Amino acid sequence: MKIIIINGPNLNLLGKREPEIYGDQSFDQFFENIKSKFPDIHLDHFQSNIEGEIVNKLQQVGYSYDGIILNAAAYTHTSVAISDAIAAIESPVLEVHISNIYAREEFRHKSIISANCIGMISGLGIEGYLLALSYFKNHKS
Ligand code: DQA
């Protein structure tokens, strides 16, 4: 089973960035940890601060991966291009946010990608990625 975690802008700063909101663990640390928890899953990670690179990656993996876990970060609220890419591809996309976007500023309340995703996990911290992975593992088609 092949799953990829795609992280959007500023998520490369996890651990350093506003730790009161996003926690103090780096994504690399966390990624090693989840890989060891799911040894039978082929798990990849891609991060970019650039919208078009996220669109390119979705197109590249979107016909061969069993699942995509996407935290589009700020592009969640703005990117028609990412939303369209999710609609275009075949792999199911599960949206994840570390913080609860509905408990924050109003501009974060609207996700324009959600309608094209199979579901959303928001506000459960970095553990949200782990829950998303369990979902794909348990619903392998
Ligand atoms: C985020 C929430 C977004 O509003 C924000 O722009 C991010 C991270 C989250 O994981 O909580 O960069 O997607």
mmCIF file of C-alpha atoms and ligand atoms in Angstrom:
data_model
loop_
_atom_site.group_PDB
_atom_site.id
_atom_site.type_symbol
_atom_site.label_atom_id
_atom_site.label_comp_id
_atom_site.label_asym_id
_atom_site.label_seq_id
_atom_site.Cartn_x
_atom_site.Cartn_y
_atom_site.Cartn_z
ATOM 1 C CA MET A 1 0.000 0.000 0.000
ATOM 2 C CA LYS A 2 1.372 3.406 -1.029
ATOM 3 C CA ILE A 3 0.495 6.549 0.902
ATOM 4 C CA ILE A 4 1.983 10.028 0.687
ATOM 5 C CA ILE A 5 1.788 12.923 3.111
ATOM 6 C CA ILE A 6 1.872 16.262 1.304
ATOM 7 C CA ASN A 7 2.512 19.337 3.412
ATOM 8 C CA GLY A 8 2.084 22.908 2.232
ATOM 9 C CA PRO A 9 3.735 26.209 3.081
ATOM 10 C CA ASN A 10 5.524 26.774 6.383
ATOM 11 C CA LEU A 11 4.981 23.209 7.558
ATOM 12 C CA ASN A 12 8.737 22.690 7.077
ATOM 13 C CA LEU A 13 9.013 24.858 10.211
ATOM 14 C CA LEU A 14 7.050 22.496 12.457
ATOM 15 C CA GLY A 15 8.684 22.374 15.866
ATOM 16 C CA LYS A 16 9.910 25.977 15.533
ATOM 17 C CA ARG A 17 6.809 27.671 14.170
ATOM 18 C CA GLU A 18 4.274 28.984 16.749
ATOM 19 C CA PRO A 19 4.745 25.905 18.993
ATOM 20 C CA GLU A 20 1.723 26.909 21.107
ATOM 21 C CA ILE A 21 -0.417 26.188 18.010
ATOM 22 C CA TYR A 22 1.558 23.583 16.068
ATOM 23 C CA GLY A 23 3.508 21.773 18.801
ATOM 24 C CA ASP A 24 7.233 21.371 19.368
ATOM 25 C CA GLN A 25 7.940 18.291 17.284
ATOM 26 C CA SER A 26 9.651 18.563 13.903
ATOM 27 C CA PHE A 27 7.912 16.792 11.040
ATOM 28 C CA ASP A 28 11.026 14.755 10.258
ATOM 29 C CA GLN A 29 11.080 13.345 13.807
ATOM 30 C CA PHE A 30 7.389 12.562 13.642
ATOM 31 C CA PHE A 31 7.702 11.020 10.168
ATOM 32 C CA GLU A 32 10.403 8.564 11.295
ATOM 33 C CA ASN A 33 8.193 7.634 14.217
ATOM 34 C CA ILE A 34 5.089 6.931 12.095
ATOM 35 C CA LYS A 35 7.104 5.010 9.510
ATOM 36 C CA SER A 36 8.224 2.638 12.261
ATOM 37 C CA LYS A 37 4.593 2.254 13.429
ATOM 38 C CA PHE A 38 3.401 1.257 9.935
ATOM 39 C CA PRO A 39 6.253 -0.843 8.534
ATOM 40 C CA ASP A 40 4.025 -2.522 5.943
ATOM 41 C CA ILE A 41 2.955 0.780 4.336
ATOM 42 C CA HIS A 42 5.145 2.433 1.706
ATOM 43 C CA LEU A 43 5.029 5.956 3.097
ATOM 44 C CA ASP A 44 6.369 9.079 1.388
ATOM 45 C CA HIS A 45 6.508 12.706 2.416
ATOM 46 C CA PHE A 46 6.616 15.833 0.254
ATOM 47 C CA GLN A 47 6.644 19.426 1.455
ATOM 48 C CA SER A 48 6.589 22.596 -0.594
ATOM 49 C CA ASN A 49 6.026 26.278 -0.019
ATOM 50 C CA ILE A 50 5.044 26.653 -3.679
ATOM 51 C CA GLU A 51 1.467 26.142 -4.865
ATOM 52 C CA GLY A 52 2.359 24.811 -8.344
ATOM 53 C CA GLU A 53 4.743 22.240 -6.884
ATOM 54 C CA ILE A 54 1.899 20.873 -4.770
ATOM 55 C CA VAL A 55 -0.311 20.670 -7.878
ATOM 56 C CA ASN A 56 2.513 18.868 -9.741
ATOM 57 C CA LYS A 57 2.971 16.379 -6.897
ATOM 58 C CA LEU A 58 -0.792 15.668 -6.692
ATOM 59 C CA GLN A 59 -0.818 14.957 -10.442
ATOM 60 C CA GLN A 60 2.303 12.792 -10.181
ATOM 61 C CA VAL A 61 1.051 10.522 -7.372
ATOM 62 C CA GLY A 62 -2.685 10.820 -7.965
ATOM 63 C CA TYR A 63 -3.047 7.828 -10.294
ATOM 64 C CA SER A 64 -0.891 5.299 -8.476
ATOM 65 C CA TYR A 65 -1.058 5.944 -4.719
ATOM 66 C CA ASP A 66 -3.712 4.361 -2.498
ATOM 67 C CA GLY A 67 -4.137 7.505 -0.468
ATOM 68 C CA ILE A 68 -2.942 11.073 -0.105
ATOM 69 C CA ILE A 69 -2.871 12.868 3.246
ATOM 70 C CA LEU A 70 -2.847 16.572 2.471
ATOM 71 C CA ASN A 71 -2.238 19.518 4.745
ATOM 72 C CA ALA A 72 -2.359 22.330 2.204
ATOM 73 C CA ALA A 73 -1.746 24.820 5.057
ATOM 74 C CA ALA A 74 -2.572 28.407 3.988
ATOM 75 C CA TYR A 75 -3.435 27.238 0.442
ATOM 76 C CA THR A 76 -6.407 25.419 1.985
ATOM 77 C CA HIS A 77 -8.152 28.760 2.135
ATOM 78 C CA THR A 78 -7.080 30.181 -1.225
ATOM 79 C CA SER A 79 -6.064 27.633 -3.843
ATOM 80 C CA VAL A 80 -8.541 26.840 -6.590
ATOM 81 C CA ALA A 81 -5.635 25.141 -8.419
ATOM 82 C CA ILE A 82 -5.032 22.647 -5.587
ATOM 83 C CA SER A 83 -8.765 22.022 -5.203
ATOM 84 C CA ASP A 84 -9.066 21.358 -8.960
ATOM 85 C CA ALA A 85 -6.057 19.007 -8.877
ATOM 86 C CA ILE A 86 -7.700 16.972 -6.094
ATOM 87 C CA ALA A 87 -10.896 16.741 -8.158
ATOM 88 C CA ALA A 88 -8.921 15.682 -11.236
ATOM 89 C CA ILE A 89 -6.942 12.786 -9.776
ATOM 90 C CA GLU A 90 -8.117 9.298 -8.806
ATOM 91 C CA SER A 91 -6.398 8.708 -5.458
ATOM 92 C CA PRO A 92 -8.504 9.599 -2.411
ATOM 93 C CA VAL A 93 -7.299 12.689 -0.559
ATOM 94 C CA LEU A 94 -7.793 13.122 3.175
ATOM 95 C CA GLU A 95 -7.403 16.689 4.435
ATOM 96 C CA VAL A 96 -5.513 17.222 7.693
ATOM 97 C CA HIS A 97 -4.963 20.334 9.809
ATOM 98 C CA ILE A 98 -2.932 20.340 12.988
ATOM 99 C CA SER A 99 -4.958 23.172 14.524
ATOM 100 C CA ASN A 100 -8.732 23.471 14.663
ATOM 101 C CA ILE A 101 -9.265 25.849 11.750
ATOM 102 C CA TYR A 102 -12.813 26.640 12.959
ATOM 103 C CA ALA A 103 -11.556 27.886 16.324
ATOM 104 C CA ARG A 104 -9.159 30.379 14.738
ATOM 105 C CA GLU A 105 -9.412 33.541 12.636
ATOM 106 C CA GLU A 106 -12.446 33.726 10.357
ATOM 107 C CA PHE A 107 -10.373 33.551 7.158
ATOM 108 C CA ARG A 108 -9.324 30.031 8.190
ATOM 109 C CA HIS A 109 -12.903 28.791 8.593
ATOM 110 C CA LYS A 110 -13.349 28.199 4.887
ATOM 111 C CA SER A 111 -11.543 25.327 3.198
ATOM 112 C CA ILE A 112 -11.939 25.395 -0.546
ATOM 113 C CA ILE A 113 -10.399 21.939 -0.897
ATOM 114 C CA SER A 114 -12.710 20.032 1.492
ATOM 115 C CA ALA A 115 -15.477 19.386 -1.022
ATOM 116 C CA ASN A 116 -13.034 17.386 -3.145
ATOM 117 C CA CYS A 117 -11.559 15.413 -0.229
ATOM 118 C CA ILE A 118 -12.989 12.274 1.345
ATOM 119 C CA GLY A 119 -12.906 13.877 4.790
ATOM 120 C CA MET A 120 -11.090 16.209 7.108
ATOM 121 C CA ILE A 121 -9.263 15.909 10.429
ATOM 122 C CA SER A 122 -8.705 19.262 12.106
ATOM 123 C CA GLY A 123 -7.558 20.217 15.589
ATOM 124 C CA LEU A 124 -6.088 16.937 16.818
ATOM 125 C CA GLY A 125 -2.504 18.130 16.576
ATOM 126 C CA ILE A 126 0.182 16.305 14.648
ATOM 127 C CA GLU A 127 -1.595 13.062 15.646
ATOM 128 C CA GLY A 128 -4.110 13.885 12.908
ATOM 129 C CA TYR A 129 -1.653 12.521 10.325
ATOM 130 C CA LEU A 130 -1.428 9.260 12.263
ATOM 131 C CA LEU A 131 -5.228 8.961 12.382
ATOM 132 C CA ALA A 132 -5.417 9.636 8.650
ATOM 133 C CA LEU A 133 -2.912 6.863 8.028
ATOM 134 C CA SER A 134 -4.903 4.433 10.188
ATOM 135 C CA TYR A 135 -7.992 5.331 8.180
ATOM 136 C CA PHE A 136 -6.313 4.414 4.882
ATOM 137 C CA LYS A 137 -4.887 1.229 6.390
ATOM 138 C CA ASN A 138 -8.309 0.120 7.676
ATOM 139 C CA HIS A 139 -10.151 1.029 4.470
ATOM 140 C CA LYS A 140 -7.772 -0.489 1.972
ATOM 141 C CA SER A 141 -9.795 -1.215 -1.168
HETATM 142 C C1 DQA B 1 -2.931 24.588 9.096
HETATM 143 C C2 DQA B 1 -4.002 25.659 9.301
HETATM 144 C C3 DQA B 1 -3.884 26.763 8.241
HETATM 145 O O1 DQA B 1 -4.870 27.753 8.445
HETATM 146 C C4 DQA B 1 -2.519 27.415 8.335
HETATM 147 O O2 DQA B 1 -2.374 28.378 7.314
HETATM 148 C C5 DQA B 1 -1.398 26.446 8.336
HETATM 149 C C6 DQA B 1 -1.542 25.174 9.028
HETATM 150 C C7 DQA B 1 -2.939 23.532 10.220
HETATM 151 O O3 DQA B 1 -2.321 22.488 10.043
HETATM 152 O O4 DQA B 1 -3.509 23.768 11.283
HETATM 153 O O5 DQA B 1 -0.310 26.742 7.841
HETATM 154 O O6 DQA B 1 -3.217 23.901 7.877
#
